[in-house]
Amino acid sequence: EAQVTQNPRYLITVTGKKLTVTCSQNMNHEYMSWYRQDPGLGLRQIYYSMNVEVTDKGDVPEGYKVSRKEKRNFPLILESPSPNQTSLYFCASRDSGGAPDTQYFGPGTRLTVL
Amino acid sequence: GESVGLHLPTLSVQEGDNSIINCAYSNSASDYFIWYKQESGKGPQFIIDIRSNMDKRQGQRVTVLLNKTVKHLSLQIAATQPGDSAVYFCAETRGGNQFYFGTGTSLTVIP
């Protein structure tokens, strides 16, 4: 089954404790992206990657890091999480060569930073 | 940042009626627009898209209209069903790498 998976689905942590949210897709997509979703603000793009070793900032990259060492994986790293990073996070991927802007989203990771 | 907004945060319709969800965007350079549906506890799901060189596009029970003159996008759902209850987001992209989403409209279908 074609899908985007994220782990963990739920995470409660404390300020300053480094964490990584993993994202993996099995569709051989070149493009992957991370979003955060907050009430009243919709989805905002954090980072995106057009291919392996190619990443770029989205609208709200501050406080986040990403890496793209393999095509299928695109982890989101919070080096020193803060309470304002409490949010619902979505990873997405799409095929750059196909229907241009059809993104497939993962199920989401709900992060709480105390 | 980009501004992609929605006229109404909530919409209630009777089952079988047509639904219209609206979206306004601010950047006239936007060249591609997408509607997503998000059900509770799930990630957004693609519904339909439209390029800026089109005015209308139809899918199965859904139609997207684009009015570039007033920078307005709408999603029409025909014969709305209970399974259509969800939050609907419009999104824009220029070039397919950076995406800007609206804040969403919550659609409730009344049986």
Coordinates of C-alpha atoms in Angstrom, one line a residue:
Chain A
E1 CA 0.0 0.0 0.0
A2 CA 1.3 3.4 -1.0
Q3 CA 1.7 5.5 2.1
V4 CA 3.5 8.1 4.1
T5 CA 4.3 7.0 7.7
Q6 CA 5.3 9.1 10.7
N7 CA 6.7 8.1 14.0
P8 CA 5.9 8.7 16.8
R9 CA 2.2 9.6 16.4
Y10 CA 2.1 11.2 19.8
L11 CA 4.9 12.7 21.8
I12 CA 5.1 14.6 25.1
T13 CA 8.5 16.0 25.9
V14 CA 10.1 18.8 27.9
T15 CA 11.8 22.0 26.8
G16 CA 15.3 21.5 25.5
K17 CA 15.2 17.8 25.1
K18 CA 16.2 17.0 21.5
L19 CA 13.8 14.9 19.5
T20 CA 13.4 13.5 16.0
V21 CA 10.1 12.8 14.2
T22 CA 10.6 10.3 11.4
C23 CA 8.9 10.3 8.0
S24 CA 9.1 7.6 5.4
Q25 CA 7.3 7.1 2.1
N26 CA 7.2 4.0 -0.1
M27 CA 6.3 5.7 -3.4
N28 CA 9.7 6.6 -4.6
H29 CA 8.8 10.2 -4.5
E30 CA 11.5 12.9 -5.0
Y31 CA 9.7 15.6 -3.1
M32 CA 9.0 15.6 0.6
S33 CA 7.9 18.3 3.0
W34 CA 7.1 19.0 6.6
Y35 CA 4.2 21.1 7.9
R36 CA 2.8 22.1 11.2
Q37 CA -0.9 22.7 11.8
D38 CA -2.1 25.0 14.5
P39 CA -5.7 26.1 15.3
G40 CA -6.7 29.1 13.3
L41 CA -3.5 29.1 11.2
G42 CA -4.0 26.1 9.0
L43 CA -0.9 24.3 7.7
R44 CA 2.4 26.1 7.5
Q45 CA 5.4 24.6 5.7
I46 CA 8.5 24.1 7.7
Y47 CA 11.0 22.6 5.3
Y48 CA 10.9 20.8 2.0
S49 CA 13.2 18.6 0.0
M50 CA 13.3 18.3 -3.8
N51 CA 15.5 15.2 -3.7
V52 CA 18.3 13.5 -1.8
E53 CA 20.7 16.0 -0.1
V54 CA 18.5 18.9 -1.4
T55 CA 16.5 20.7 1.3
D56 CA 15.1 24.2 1.6
K57 CA 13.3 26.4 4.1
G58 CA 9.6 26.8 4.0
D59 CA 7.6 29.5 5.7
V60 CA 8.4 28.6 9.4
P61 CA 11.8 26.9 9.6
E62 CA 13.1 28.5 12.8
G63 CA 13.8 25.9 15.5
Y64 CA 13.8 22.9 13.1
K65 CA 16.3 20.9 11.1
V66 CA 15.8 18.3 8.5
S67 CA 18.0 15.9 6.6
R68 CA 17.5 13.9 3.4
K69 CA 20.1 11.2 3.2
E70 CA 17.8 8.7 1.6
K71 CA 15.0 9.1 -0.9
R72 CA 12.4 7.5 1.3
N73 CA 13.2 9.2 4.6
F74 CA 12.9 12.8 5.7
P75 CA 13.3 13.2 9.5
L76 CA 12.3 16.4 11.3
I77 CA 14.7 17.3 14.1
L78 CA 14.0 19.7 17.0
E79 CA 17.4 20.3 18.6
S80 CA 16.0 22.2 21.6
P81 CA 12.2 22.1 21.6
S82 CA 10.2 24.9 23.1
P83 CA 6.5 25.1 24.1
N84 CA 5.7 27.2 21.0
Q85 CA 6.6 24.1 19.0
T86 CA 3.6 22.3 20.4
S87 CA 1.7 21.4 17.4
L88 CA 0.4 18.8 15.0
Y89 CA 3.0 17.9 12.4
F90 CA 2.5 16.4 9.0
C91 CA 4.9 15.0 6.5
A92 CA 4.0 14.8 2.9
S93 CA 5.5 13.6 -0.4
R94 CA 4.8 13.8 -4.1
D95 CA 6.1 12.7 -7.4
S96 CA 7.9 15.5 -9.0
G97 CA 7.5 14.0 -12.5
G98 CA 3.9 13.1 -12.3
A99 CA 0.8 15.2 -11.4
P100 CA 2.7 18.2 -10.2
D101 CA 1.1 19.1 -7.0
T102 CA -0.7 16.1 -5.5
Q103 CA 0.8 15.7 -2.1
Y104 CA 0.3 12.6 -0.1
F105 CA 0.2 13.3 3.6
G106 CA 1.1 11.2 6.6
P107 CA -1.3 10.6 9.5
G108 CA 0.3 13.3 11.7
T109 CA 2.4 13.6 14.8
R110 CA 1.0 15.4 17.8
L111 CA 3.8 17.0 19.8
T112 CA 3.5 18.6 23.2
V113 CA 6.4 20.4 24.6
L114 CA 6.1 21.2 28.3
Chain B
G1 CA 4.2 35.5 4.2
E2 CA 1.5 34.5 1.8
S3 CA -2.1 35.1 2.7
V4 CA -4.5 32.4 1.7
G5 CA -7.8 32.9 3.5
L6 CA -11.3 31.5 3.7
H7 CA -14.5 33.5 3.9
L8 CA -16.3 31.3 6.5
P9 CA -14.8 29.0 9.2
T10 CA -17.8 26.8 9.4
L11 CA -20.5 25.6 7.0
S12 CA -23.6 23.4 7.6
V13 CA -25.6 21.9 4.8
Q14 CA -28.4 19.5 4.5
E15 CA -27.6 16.1 3.0
G16 CA -28.3 16.2 -0.7
D17 CA -27.8 19.9 -1.1
N18 CA -24.8 21.5 -2.8
S19 CA -22.0 23.0 -0.8
I20 CA -19.8 25.9 -1.8
I21 CA -16.6 26.6 0.1
N22 CA -14.7 29.8 -0.7
C23 CA -11.1 30.9 -0.6
A24 CA -9.3 34.1 -1.3
Y25 CA -5.7 34.4 -2.1
S26 CA -3.5 37.5 -2.2
N27 CA -0.7 36.8 -4.7
S28 CA -1.6 37.3 -8.3
A29 CA 1.6 35.3 -9.3
S30 CA 0.1 32.1 -7.8
D31 CA -0.1 29.6 -10.6
Y32 CA -1.6 26.5 -9.0
F33 CA -4.3 25.9 -6.5
I34 CA -5.4 22.8 -4.7
W35 CA -8.3 21.8 -2.4
Y36 CA -7.7 19.3 0.4
K37 CA -10.1 17.5 2.7
Q38 CA -9.1 16.7 6.2
E39 CA -11.1 14.3 8.3
S40 CA -10.8 14.2 12.0
G41 CA -7.5 12.5 13.1
K42 CA -6.1 12.2 9.6
G43 CA -3.8 14.1 7.3
P44 CA -5.1 16.2 4.4
Q45 CA -6.3 14.4 1.3
F46 CA -6.1 15.8 -2.2
I47 CA -9.5 16.5 -3.8
I48 CA -9.0 18.6 -6.9
D49 CA -6.6 21.1 -8.3
I50 CA -6.6 23.8 -10.9
R51 CA -3.9 25.7 -12.8
S52 CA -4.0 29.5 -13.1
N53 CA -4.7 29.3 -16.8
M54 CA -8.0 27.6 -16.2
D55 CA -11.3 29.0 -14.8
K56 CA -13.0 25.7 -14.0
R57 CA -12.2 22.1 -13.4
Q58 CA -14.6 19.3 -12.6
G59 CA -14.1 16.0 -10.8
Q60 CA -16.4 13.5 -9.4
R61 CA -19.1 15.5 -7.6
V62 CA -16.6 18.4 -7.1
T63 CA -15.9 21.5 -9.1
V64 CA -13.3 24.1 -8.5
L65 CA -13.8 27.6 -9.9
L66 CA -11.0 30.1 -10.2
N67 CA -11.6 33.9 -10.6
K68 CA -8.2 35.5 -11.1
T69 CA -9.7 39.0 -11.4
V70 CA -10.8 39.0 -7.7
K71 CA -8.3 36.3 -6.6
H72 CA -11.0 33.9 -5.5
L73 CA -11.2 30.2 -5.5
S74 CA -14.2 28.1 -4.7
L75 CA -15.0 24.4 -4.2
Q76 CA -18.4 23.1 -5.1
I77 CA -19.6 19.8 -3.8
A78 CA -22.7 18.4 -5.5
A79 CA -25.3 16.3 -3.6
T80 CA -23.4 16.6 -0.3
Q81 CA -23.2 13.4 1.7
P82 CA -22.5 12.7 5.4
G83 CA -19.1 11.4 4.4
D84 CA -18.2 14.9 3.1
S85 CA -18.2 16.2 6.6
A86 CA -14.6 17.4 7.2
V87 CA -12.4 20.5 7.2
Y88 CA -11.5 21.8 3.7
F89 CA -8.4 23.7 2.9
C90 CA -7.4 25.6 -0.1
A91 CA -3.7 25.8 -0.9
E92 CA -1.6 27.6 -3.5
T93 CA 1.8 26.9 -4.8
R94 CA 4.1 28.6 -7.3
G95 CA 6.4 26.1 -8.9
G96 CA 5.2 23.2 -6.8
N97 CA 7.8 23.4 -4.0
Q98 CA 6.5 26.0 -1.5
F99 CA 2.8 25.6 -0.5
Y100 CA 0.6 28.1 1.4
F101 CA -2.6 26.8 3.0
G102 CA -5.7 28.6 4.1
T103 CA -7.0 28.3 7.6
G104 CA -9.8 25.8 6.6
T105 CA -13.6 25.6 6.5
S106 CA -15.3 23.0 8.6
L107 CA -18.2 21.4 6.7
T108 CA -21.0 19.7 8.6
V109 CA -23.5 17.7 6.7
I110 CA -26.9 17.4 8.4
P111 CA -28.7 14.1 7.7

